[in-house]
């Protein structure tokens, strides 16, 4: 990776980085941005050929020197001062480290929902907050989720903040984003998944009890919009709707936390005793 000093925010070689505030433009260009030293390090350690270039401060470059090889890799490392980095991208860059990479080809739905034995699937409806998407992917990777299915209203998992919050898990957990939502939910059921919606309904049975009754079936957890929850159409297609018991006076959990509890409970119940 040849090291190239950058002296001007107008340098044409860093055009992709000037587009960071417009994630739709990045997606149309077929690229995504990874931000932060730990995330960029993880991306480089995979040996992925999708990385086009890096844009870093001197301090950030020093911290990842052990995973870049300027003599054997033709991809560029653009180096700029901290102030110039901020001027290029329009915000304070997290720890002075960015990577521009090519978006992978979208996975077919059939690939993501192929049952994998004991591993649960996460299904997301209209989850728009990148912090929540990143947290859900991080939890899925840590607690054995086999993949994530998202509808088109969800935040893009390859949005830089989602990737950063996920600690790179958005780059490792298989996912697909679909247009036809109700048909997708039916396809998930037809593939053999037991579809469990999560909702804070007081009348719904406890999650642990619901899962205890279906220890053998592969489980897909369906979670909805942060404010409005599951749509009536999605709820109608579930095999069951379950609640996570909470302390008196508390009516809801953060959606990433709810996903983590569901994944953990499924994992706990299926552990050999």
PDB file of C-alpha atoms in Angstrom:
ATOM      1  CA  UNK A   1       0.000   0.000   0.000  1.00  0.00           C
ATOM      2  CA  UNK A   2       1.929   3.078  -1.200  1.00  0.00           C
ATOM      3  CA  UNK A   3       1.725   6.024   1.197  1.00  0.00           C
ATOM      4  CA  UNK A   4       0.507   9.228  -0.491  1.00  0.00           C
ATOM      5  CA  UNK A   5       0.474  12.584   1.370  1.00  0.00           C
ATOM      6  CA  UNK A   6      -2.680  14.662   0.817  1.00  0.00           C
ATOM      7  CA  UNK A   7      -2.348  18.444   1.026  1.00  0.00           C
ATOM      8  CA  UNK A   8      -5.739  19.641  -0.237  1.00  0.00           C
ATOM      9  CA  UNK A   9      -9.354  18.653   0.404  1.00  0.00           C
ATOM     10  CA  UNK A  10      -9.952  19.125  -3.342  1.00  0.00           C
ATOM     11  CA  UNK A  11      -7.510  16.392  -4.341  1.00  0.00           C
ATOM     12  CA  UNK A  12      -9.421  14.262  -6.908  1.00  0.00           C
ATOM     13  CA  UNK A  13      -7.849  11.043  -5.604  1.00  0.00           C
ATOM     14  CA  UNK A  14      -9.955  11.228  -2.456  1.00  0.00           C
ATOM     15  CA  UNK A  15     -13.313  11.911  -4.129  1.00  0.00           C
ATOM     16  CA  UNK A  16     -14.982   8.886  -2.498  1.00  0.00           C
ATOM     17  CA  UNK A  17     -14.204  10.262   0.959  1.00  0.00           C
ATOM     18  CA  UNK A  18     -15.829  13.608   0.176  1.00  0.00           C
ATOM     19  CA  UNK A  19     -19.063  11.667  -0.484  1.00  0.00           C
ATOM     20  CA  UNK A  20     -19.256  10.194   3.038  1.00  0.00           C
ATOM     21  CA  UNK A  21     -22.098  12.504   4.199  1.00  0.00           C
ATOM     22  CA  UNK A  22     -24.241  11.072   1.356  1.00  0.00           C
ATOM     23  CA  UNK A  23     -24.570   7.298   1.988  1.00  0.00           C
ATOM     24  CA  UNK A  24     -26.947   6.866  -0.958  1.00  0.00           C
ATOM     25  CA  UNK A  25     -24.317   8.301  -3.306  1.00  0.00           C
ATOM     26  CA  UNK A  26     -21.717   5.925  -1.867  1.00  0.00           C
ATOM     27  CA  UNK A  27     -24.083   2.992  -2.409  1.00  0.00           C
ATOM     28  CA  UNK A  28     -24.694   4.047  -6.031  1.00  0.00           C
ATOM     29  CA  UNK A  29     -20.933   4.144  -6.521  1.00  0.00           C
ATOM     30  CA  UNK A  30     -20.739   0.627  -5.136  1.00  0.00           C
ATOM     31  CA  UNK A  31     -18.551   1.475  -2.145  1.00  0.00           C
ATOM     32  CA  UNK A  32     -18.806   1.751   1.622  1.00  0.00           C
ATOM     33  CA  UNK A  33     -16.694   3.481   4.251  1.00  0.00           C
ATOM     34  CA  UNK A  34     -15.272   1.804   7.364  1.00  0.00           C
ATOM     35  CA  UNK A  35     -14.362   4.173  10.208  1.00  0.00           C
ATOM     36  CA  UNK A  36     -12.138   3.738  13.249  1.00  0.00           C
ATOM     37  CA  UNK A  37      -8.836   1.989  13.823  1.00  0.00           C
ATOM     38  CA  UNK A  38     -10.258  -1.244  15.225  1.00  0.00           C
ATOM     39  CA  UNK A  39     -12.802  -1.646  12.424  1.00  0.00           C
ATOM     40  CA  UNK A  40     -10.288  -0.825   9.684  1.00  0.00           C
ATOM     41  CA  UNK A  41      -7.783  -3.205  11.267  1.00  0.00           C
ATOM     42  CA  UNK A  42     -10.380  -5.990  11.262  1.00  0.00           C
ATOM     43  CA  UNK A  43     -11.190  -5.293   7.616  1.00  0.00           C
ATOM     44  CA  UNK A  44      -7.507  -5.426   6.645  1.00  0.00           C
ATOM     45  CA  UNK A  45      -6.840  -8.550   8.711  1.00  0.00           C
ATOM     46  CA  UNK A  46      -9.444 -10.462   6.698  1.00  0.00           C
ATOM     47  CA  UNK A  47      -7.246  -9.973   3.635  1.00  0.00           C
ATOM     48  CA  UNK A  48     -10.308  -8.761   1.751  1.00  0.00           C
ATOM     49  CA  UNK A  49      -9.514  -7.589  -1.784  1.00  0.00           C
ATOM     50  CA  UNK A  50     -12.484  -5.204  -1.609  1.00  0.00           C
ATOM     51  CA  UNK A  51     -10.468  -2.463   0.158  1.00  0.00           C
ATOM     52  CA  UNK A  52      -9.693   0.287  -2.339  1.00  0.00           C
ATOM     53  CA  UNK A  53      -7.757   2.733  -0.183  1.00  0.00           C
ATOM     54  CA  UNK A  54      -7.231   4.195   3.276  1.00  0.00           C
ATOM     55  CA  UNK A  55      -7.427   7.812   4.428  1.00  0.00           C
ATOM     56  CA  UNK A  56      -5.650   8.209   7.748  1.00  0.00           C
ATOM     57  CA  UNK A  57      -3.741  10.510  10.047  1.00  0.00           C
ATOM     58  CA  UNK A  58      -0.071   9.835  10.794  1.00  0.00           C
ATOM     59  CA  UNK A  59      -0.999   8.490  14.231  1.00  0.00           C
ATOM     60  CA  UNK A  60      -3.633   6.143  12.801  1.00  0.00           C
ATOM     61  CA  UNK A  61      -1.193   4.850  10.178  1.00  0.00           C
ATOM     62  CA  UNK A  62       1.348   4.083  12.901  1.00  0.00           C
ATOM     63  CA  UNK A  63      -1.279   2.067  14.782  1.00  0.00           C
ATOM     64  CA  UNK A  64      -2.083  -0.214  11.813  1.00  0.00           C
ATOM     65  CA  UNK A  65       1.388  -0.527  10.287  1.00  0.00           C
ATOM     66  CA  UNK A  66       1.536  -4.194  11.228  1.00  0.00           C
ATOM     67  CA  UNK A  67      -1.407  -5.057   8.946  1.00  0.00           C
ATOM     68  CA  UNK A  68      -0.406  -3.033   5.870  1.00  0.00           C
ATOM     69  CA  UNK A  69       2.421  -3.818   3.495  1.00  0.00           C
ATOM     70  CA  UNK A  70       3.432  -0.834   1.351  1.00  0.00           C
ATOM     71  CA  UNK A  71       5.889  -2.971  -0.634  1.00  0.00           C
ATOM     72  CA  UNK A  72       3.441  -5.711  -1.741  1.00  0.00           C
ATOM     73  CA  UNK A  73       0.074  -3.958  -1.992  1.00  0.00           C
ATOM     74  CA  UNK A  74      -0.757  -1.459  -4.742  1.00  0.00           C
ATOM     75  CA  UNK A  75      -3.754   0.062  -2.930  1.00  0.00           C
ATOM     76  CA  UNK A  76      -3.201   3.611  -1.720  1.00  0.00           C
ATOM     77  CA  UNK A  77      -2.828   4.899   1.831  1.00  0.00           C
ATOM     78  CA  UNK A  78      -3.702   8.581   1.780  1.00  0.00           C
ATOM     79  CA  UNK A  79      -2.280  10.481   4.759  1.00  0.00           C
ATOM     80  CA  UNK A  80      -3.576  13.865   5.896  1.00  0.00           C
ATOM     81  CA  UNK A  81      -3.472  16.011   9.011  1.00  0.00           C
ATOM     82  CA  UNK A  82      -6.327  15.696  11.496  1.00  0.00           C
ATOM     83  CA  UNK A  83      -7.717  19.107  10.496  1.00  0.00           C
ATOM     84  CA  UNK A  84      -7.542  18.266   6.812  1.00  0.00           C
ATOM     85  CA  UNK A  85      -9.293  14.933   7.414  1.00  0.00           C
ATOM     86  CA  UNK A  86     -12.181  16.808   9.017  1.00  0.00           C
ATOM     87  CA  UNK A  87     -12.278  19.274   6.128  1.00  0.00           C
ATOM     88  CA  UNK A  88     -12.370  16.458   3.565  1.00  0.00           C
ATOM     89  CA  UNK A  89     -15.231  14.482   5.097  1.00  0.00           C
ATOM     90  CA  UNK A  90     -17.133  17.247   6.894  1.00  0.00           C
ATOM     91  CA  UNK A  91     -16.977  15.826  10.433  1.00  0.00           C
ATOM     92  CA  UNK A  92     -14.482  14.756  13.089  1.00  0.00           C
ATOM     93  CA  UNK A  93     -13.123  11.385  11.930  1.00  0.00           C
ATOM     94  CA  UNK A  94     -13.193   8.728  14.653  1.00  0.00           C
ATOM     95  CA  UNK A  95      -9.539   8.206  15.635  1.00  0.00           C
ATOM     96  CA  UNK A  96      -8.358   9.521  12.267  1.00  0.00           C
ATOM     97  CA  UNK A  97      -8.866   6.319  10.292  1.00  0.00           C
ATOM     98  CA  UNK A  98     -11.060   5.537   7.255  1.00  0.00           C
ATOM     99  CA  UNK A  99     -11.104   2.831   4.609  1.00  0.00           C
ATOM    100  CA  UNK A 100     -12.994   2.861   1.317  1.00  0.00           C
ATOM    101  CA  UNK A 101     -14.067  -0.578   0.122  1.00  0.00           C
ATOM    102  CA  UNK A 102     -16.234  -2.075  -2.602  1.00  0.00           C
ATOM    103  CA  UNK A 103     -19.682  -3.254  -1.535  1.00  0.00           C
ATOM    104  CA  UNK A 104     -20.003  -7.038  -1.727  1.00  0.00           C
ATOM    105  CA  UNK A 105     -22.580  -8.519  -4.070  1.00  0.00           C
ATOM    106  CA  UNK A 106     -25.964  -8.792  -2.290  1.00  0.00           C
ATOM    107  CA  UNK A 107     -26.649 -12.241  -0.890  1.00  0.00           C
ATOM    108  CA  UNK A 108     -29.770 -14.015  -2.152  1.00  0.00           C
ATOM    109  CA  UNK A 109     -32.497 -14.408   0.456  1.00  0.00           C
ATOM    110  CA  UNK A 110     -32.313 -18.183   0.033  1.00  0.00           C
ATOM    111  CA  UNK A 111     -28.661 -18.172   1.111  1.00  0.00           C
ATOM    112  CA  UNK A 112     -29.284 -16.195   4.306  1.00  0.00           C
ATOM    113  CA  UNK A 113     -32.371 -18.138   5.396  1.00  0.00           C
ATOM    114  CA  UNK A 114     -31.042 -21.619   4.729  1.00  0.00           C
ATOM    115  CA  UNK A 115     -31.449 -23.228   8.201  1.00  0.00           C
ATOM    116  CA  UNK A 116     -28.115 -23.837   9.951  1.00  0.00           C
ATOM    117  CA  UNK A 117     -29.150 -26.114  12.760  1.00  0.00           C
ATOM    118  CA  UNK A 118     -28.889 -24.504  16.174  1.00  0.00           C
ATOM    119  CA  UNK A 119     -28.215 -20.893  15.087  1.00  0.00           C
ATOM    120  CA  UNK A 120     -31.066 -18.345  15.242  1.00  0.00           C
ATOM    121  CA  UNK A 121     -31.917 -15.880  12.478  1.00  0.00           C
ATOM    122  CA  UNK A 122     -32.642 -12.191  13.108  1.00  0.00           C
ATOM    123  CA  UNK A 123     -35.383 -10.519  11.040  1.00  0.00           C
ATOM    124  CA  UNK A 124     -35.749  -6.715  11.189  1.00  0.00           C
ATOM    125  CA  UNK A 125     -38.684  -4.539  10.149  1.00  0.00           C
ATOM    126  CA  UNK A 126     -38.150  -0.769   9.714  1.00  0.00           C
ATOM    127  CA  UNK A 127     -35.217  -0.497  12.161  1.00  0.00           C
ATOM    128  CA  UNK A 128     -33.761   2.810  11.057  1.00  0.00           C
ATOM    129  CA  UNK A 129     -31.196   3.780  13.698  1.00  0.00           C
ATOM    130  CA  UNK A 130     -27.594   2.907  12.721  1.00  0.00           C
ATOM    131  CA  UNK A 131     -26.600   2.447  16.375  1.00  0.00           C
ATOM    132  CA  UNK A 132     -29.305  -0.186  16.750  1.00  0.00           C
ATOM    133  CA  UNK A 133     -28.391  -1.932  13.508  1.00  0.00           C
ATOM    134  CA  UNK A 134     -24.730  -2.006  14.523  1.00  0.00           C
ATOM    135  CA  UNK A 135     -25.589  -3.263  18.004  1.00  0.00           C
ATOM    136  CA  UNK A 136     -27.818  -6.018  16.622  1.00  0.00           C
ATOM    137  CA  UNK A 137     -25.102  -7.244  14.258  1.00  0.00           C
ATOM    138  CA  UNK A 138     -22.515  -7.188  17.040  1.00  0.00           C
ATOM    139  CA  UNK A 139     -24.849  -9.175  19.280  1.00  0.00           C
ATOM    140  CA  UNK A 140     -25.651 -11.616  16.493  1.00  0.00           C
ATOM    141  CA  UNK A 141     -21.972 -12.329  15.923  1.00  0.00           C
ATOM    142  CA  UNK A 142     -21.254 -12.683  19.645  1.00  0.00           C
ATOM    143  CA  UNK A 143     -24.270 -14.839  20.504  1.00  0.00           C
ATOM    144  CA  UNK A 144     -24.475 -17.168  17.545  1.00  0.00           C
ATOM    145  CA  UNK A 145     -26.905 -15.534  15.134  1.00  0.00           C
ATOM    146  CA  UNK A 146     -26.511 -17.056  11.683  1.00  0.00           C
ATOM    147  CA  UNK A 147     -27.732 -14.095   9.640  1.00  0.00           C
ATOM    148  CA  UNK A 148     -29.921 -11.010   9.410  1.00  0.00           C
ATOM    149  CA  UNK A 149     -32.822 -10.243   7.068  1.00  0.00           C
ATOM    150  CA  UNK A 150     -33.815  -6.566   6.775  1.00  0.00           C
ATOM    151  CA  UNK A 151     -36.609  -4.793   4.968  1.00  0.00           C
ATOM    152  CA  UNK A 152     -35.819  -1.813   2.757  1.00  0.00           C
ATOM    153  CA  UNK A 153     -36.827   0.681   5.485  1.00  0.00           C
ATOM    154  CA  UNK A 154     -33.954  -0.451   7.722  1.00  0.00           C
ATOM    155  CA  UNK A 155     -30.672   1.401   7.952  1.00  0.00           C
ATOM    156  CA  UNK A 156     -28.048   0.036   5.564  1.00  0.00           C
ATOM    157  CA  UNK A 157     -25.747  -2.300   7.560  1.00  0.00           C
ATOM    158  CA  UNK A 158     -22.847  -0.955   5.491  1.00  0.00           C
ATOM    159  CA  UNK A 159     -23.450   2.610   6.641  1.00  0.00           C
ATOM    160  CA  UNK A 160     -20.211   3.692   8.346  1.00  0.00           C
ATOM    161  CA  UNK A 161     -21.740   4.315  11.795  1.00  0.00           C
ATOM    162  CA  UNK A 162     -23.495   0.934  11.781  1.00  0.00           C
ATOM    163  CA  UNK A 163     -20.209  -0.756  10.877  1.00  0.00           C
ATOM    164  CA  UNK A 164     -18.348   1.140  13.617  1.00  0.00           C
ATOM    165  CA  UNK A 165     -20.913   0.356  16.321  1.00  0.00           C
ATOM    166  CA  UNK A 166     -20.916  -3.290  15.249  1.00  0.00           C
ATOM    167  CA  UNK A 167     -17.112  -3.427  15.610  1.00  0.00           C
ATOM    168  CA  UNK A 168     -16.985  -4.763  12.060  1.00  0.00           C
ATOM    169  CA  UNK A 169     -19.632  -7.449  12.611  1.00  0.00           C
ATOM    170  CA  UNK A 170     -21.714  -5.965   9.768  1.00  0.00           C
ATOM    171  CA  UNK A 171     -18.876  -7.144   7.522  1.00  0.00           C
ATOM    172  CA  UNK A 172     -18.981 -10.704   8.888  1.00  0.00           C
ATOM    173  CA  UNK A 173     -22.587 -11.677   9.672  1.00  0.00           C
ATOM    174  CA  UNK A 174     -24.439 -12.669   6.469  1.00  0.00           C
ATOM    175  CA  UNK A 175     -27.351 -10.363   5.638  1.00  0.00           C
ATOM    176  CA  UNK A 176     -29.781  -9.459   2.918  1.00  0.00           C
ATOM    177  CA  UNK A 177     -32.102  -6.485   2.404  1.00  0.00           C
ATOM    178  CA  UNK A 178     -35.409  -7.222   0.685  1.00  0.00           C
ATOM    179  CA  UNK A 179     -38.137  -5.215  -1.038  1.00  0.00           C
ATOM    180  CA  UNK A 180     -41.164  -7.498  -0.753  1.00  0.00           C
ATOM    181  CA  UNK A 181     -41.617  -7.817   2.986  1.00  0.00           C
ATOM    182  CA  UNK A 182     -44.698  -9.948   3.566  1.00  0.00           C
ATOM    183  CA  UNK A 183     -43.609 -12.441   0.916  1.00  0.00           C
ATOM    184  CA  UNK A 184     -40.202 -12.608   2.583  1.00  0.00           C
ATOM    185  CA  UNK A 185     -41.691 -13.430   5.973  1.00  0.00           C
ATOM    186  CA  UNK A 186     -43.709 -16.196   4.370  1.00  0.00           C
ATOM    187  CA  UNK A 187     -40.577 -17.497   2.616  1.00  0.00           C
ATOM    188  CA  UNK A 188     -38.774 -17.609   5.981  1.00  0.00           C
ATOM    189  CA  UNK A 189     -41.584 -19.722   7.420  1.00  0.00           C
ATOM    190  CA  UNK A 190     -41.682 -21.933   4.329  1.00  0.00           C
ATOM    191  CA  UNK A 191     -37.932 -22.550   4.758  1.00  0.00           C
ATOM    192  CA  UNK A 192     -38.664 -24.188   8.112  1.00  0.00           C
ATOM    193  CA  UNK A 193     -38.078 -21.327  10.555  1.00  0.00           C
ATOM    194  CA  UNK A 194     -40.288 -20.882  13.608  1.00  0.00           C
ATOM    195  CA  UNK A 195     -40.990 -17.136  13.462  1.00  0.00           C
ATOM    196  CA  UNK A 196     -41.152 -15.475  16.902  1.00  0.00           C
ATOM    197  CA  UNK A 197     -42.069 -11.801  17.129  1.00  0.00           C
ATOM    198  CA  UNK A 198     -40.733  -9.783  20.055  1.00  0.00           C
ATOM    199  CA  UNK A 199     -43.058  -7.156  21.547  1.00  0.00           C
ATOM    200  CA  UNK A 200     -43.581  -5.507  24.961  1.00  0.00           C
ATOM    201  CA  UNK A 201     -47.181  -6.738  25.152  1.00  0.00           C
ATOM    202  CA  UNK A 202     -48.171  -7.481  28.738  1.00  0.00           C
ATOM    203  CA  UNK A 203     -50.546 -10.180  27.518  1.00  0.00           C
ATOM    204  CA  UNK A 204     -47.874 -12.019  25.516  1.00  0.00           C
ATOM    205  CA  UNK A 205     -46.205 -15.096  27.030  1.00  0.00           C
ATOM    206  CA  UNK A 206     -42.656 -14.822  28.371  1.00  0.00           C
ATOM    207  CA  UNK A 207     -39.917 -15.436  25.839  1.00  0.00           C
ATOM    208  CA  UNK A 208     -38.324 -18.255  27.868  1.00  0.00           C
ATOM    209  CA  UNK A 209     -41.617 -20.159  27.969  1.00  0.00           C
ATOM    210  CA  UNK A 210     -42.230 -19.721  24.248  1.00  0.00           C
ATOM    211  CA  UNK A 211     -38.750 -20.981  23.343  1.00  0.00           C
ATOM    212  CA  UNK A 212     -38.961 -23.871  25.778  1.00  0.00           C
ATOM    213  CA  UNK A 213     -41.864 -25.246  23.764  1.00  0.00           C
ATOM    214  CA  UNK A 214     -39.852 -25.306  20.509  1.00  0.00           C
ATOM    215  CA  UNK A 215     -36.381 -26.560  21.346  1.00  0.00           C
ATOM    216  CA  UNK A 216     -35.972 -28.524  18.127  1.00  0.00           C
ATOM    217  CA  UNK A 217     -37.102 -25.998  15.514  1.00  0.00           C
ATOM    218  CA  UNK A 218     -34.785 -23.330  14.037  1.00  0.00           C
ATOM    219  CA  UNK A 219     -35.952 -19.974  15.409  1.00  0.00           C
ATOM    220  CA  UNK A 220     -36.140 -16.631  13.617  1.00  0.00           C
ATOM    221  CA  UNK A 221     -36.602 -13.604  15.891  1.00  0.00           C
ATOM    222  CA  UNK A 222     -38.672 -10.812  14.330  1.00  0.00           C
ATOM    223  CA  UNK A 223     -38.133  -7.296  15.733  1.00  0.00           C
ATOM    224  CA  UNK A 224     -39.869  -4.126  14.592  1.00  0.00           C
ATOM    225  CA  UNK A 225     -39.515  -0.352  14.455  1.00  0.00           C
ATOM    226  CA  UNK A 226     -37.922   1.290  17.500  1.00  0.00           C
ATOM    227  CA  UNK A 227     -41.026   3.365  18.234  1.00  0.00           C
ATOM    228  CA  UNK A 228     -44.007   1.553  16.708  1.00  0.00           C
ATOM    229  CA  UNK A 229     -42.907  -2.059  16.982  1.00  0.00           C
ATOM    230  CA  UNK A 230     -44.118  -4.759  14.629  1.00  0.00           C
ATOM    231  CA  UNK A 231     -46.660  -3.976  11.939  1.00  0.00           C
ATOM    232  CA  UNK A 232     -49.997  -5.767  12.137  1.00  0.00           C
ATOM    233  CA  UNK A 233     -49.209  -7.544   8.857  1.00  0.00           C
ATOM    234  CA  UNK A 234     -45.893  -8.879  10.147  1.00  0.00           C
ATOM    235  CA  UNK A 235     -47.336  -9.855  13.516  1.00  0.00           C
ATOM    236  CA  UNK A 236     -50.074 -11.849  11.783  1.00  0.00           C
ATOM    237  CA  UNK A 237     -47.458 -14.037  10.109  1.00  0.00           C
ATOM    238  CA  UNK A 238     -45.595 -15.006  13.280  1.00  0.00           C
ATOM    239  CA  UNK A 239     -45.949 -18.420  14.873  1.00  0.00           C
ATOM    240  CA  UNK A 240     -45.837 -16.699  18.272  1.00  0.00           C
ATOM    241  CA  UNK A 241     -45.326 -13.262  19.835  1.00  0.00           C
ATOM    242  CA  UNK A 242     -43.268 -13.193  23.042  1.00  0.00           C
ATOM    243  CA  UNK A 243     -42.310 -10.608  25.646  1.00  0.00           C
ATOM    244  CA  UNK A 244     -39.188 -10.148  27.722  1.00  0.00           C
ATOM    245  CA  UNK A 245     -40.166  -9.729  31.409  1.00  0.00           C
ATOM    246  CA  UNK A 246     -39.124  -6.367  32.827  1.00  0.00           C
ATOM    247  CA  UNK A 247     -39.224  -4.576  36.167  1.00  0.00           C
ATOM    248  CA  UNK A 248     -42.459  -2.834  37.170  1.00  0.00           C
ATOM    249  CA  UNK A 249     -42.864   0.577  35.574  1.00  0.00           C
ATOM    250  CA  UNK A 250     -40.609  -0.222  32.587  1.00  0.00           C
ATOM    251  CA  UNK A 251     -42.437  -0.789  29.323  1.00  0.00           C
ATOM    252  CA  UNK A 252     -39.708  -1.450  26.756  1.00  0.00           C
ATOM    253  CA  UNK A 253     -36.074  -2.293  26.019  1.00  0.00           C
ATOM    254  CA  UNK A 254     -33.660  -0.971  23.436  1.00  0.00           C
ATOM    255  CA  UNK A 255     -34.083  -3.154  20.357  1.00  0.00           C
ATOM    256  CA  UNK A 256     -30.435  -4.267  20.232  1.00  0.00           C
ATOM    257  CA  UNK A 257     -30.675  -5.260  23.895  1.00  0.00           C
ATOM    258  CA  UNK A 258     -33.873  -7.195  23.202  1.00  0.00           C
ATOM    259  CA  UNK A 259     -32.186  -9.036  20.336  1.00  0.00           C
ATOM    260  CA  UNK A 260     -29.236  -9.912  22.593  1.00  0.00           C
ATOM    261  CA  UNK A 261     -31.526 -11.301  25.304  1.00  0.00           C
ATOM    262  CA  UNK A 262     -33.446 -13.397  22.762  1.00  0.00           C
ATOM    263  CA  UNK A 263     -30.267 -14.806  21.235  1.00  0.00           C
ATOM    264  CA  UNK A 264     -28.806 -15.560  24.641  1.00  0.00           C
ATOM    265  CA  UNK A 265     -31.970 -17.246  25.897  1.00  0.00           C
ATOM    266  CA  UNK A 266     -32.104 -19.476  22.833  1.00  0.00           C
ATOM    267  CA  UNK A 267     -28.439 -20.316  23.271  1.00  0.00           C
ATOM    268  CA  UNK A 268     -28.896 -21.003  26.991  1.00  0.00           C
ATOM    269  CA  UNK A 269     -31.849 -23.317  26.517  1.00  0.00           C
ATOM    270  CA  UNK A 270     -30.056 -25.366  23.877  1.00  0.00           C
ATOM    271  CA  UNK A 271     -26.849 -25.834  25.839  1.00  0.00           C
ATOM    272  CA  UNK A 272     -26.320 -29.471  26.861  1.00  0.00           C
ATOM    273  CA  UNK A 273     -27.091 -29.979  30.536  1.00  0.00           C
TER     274      UNK A 273
END
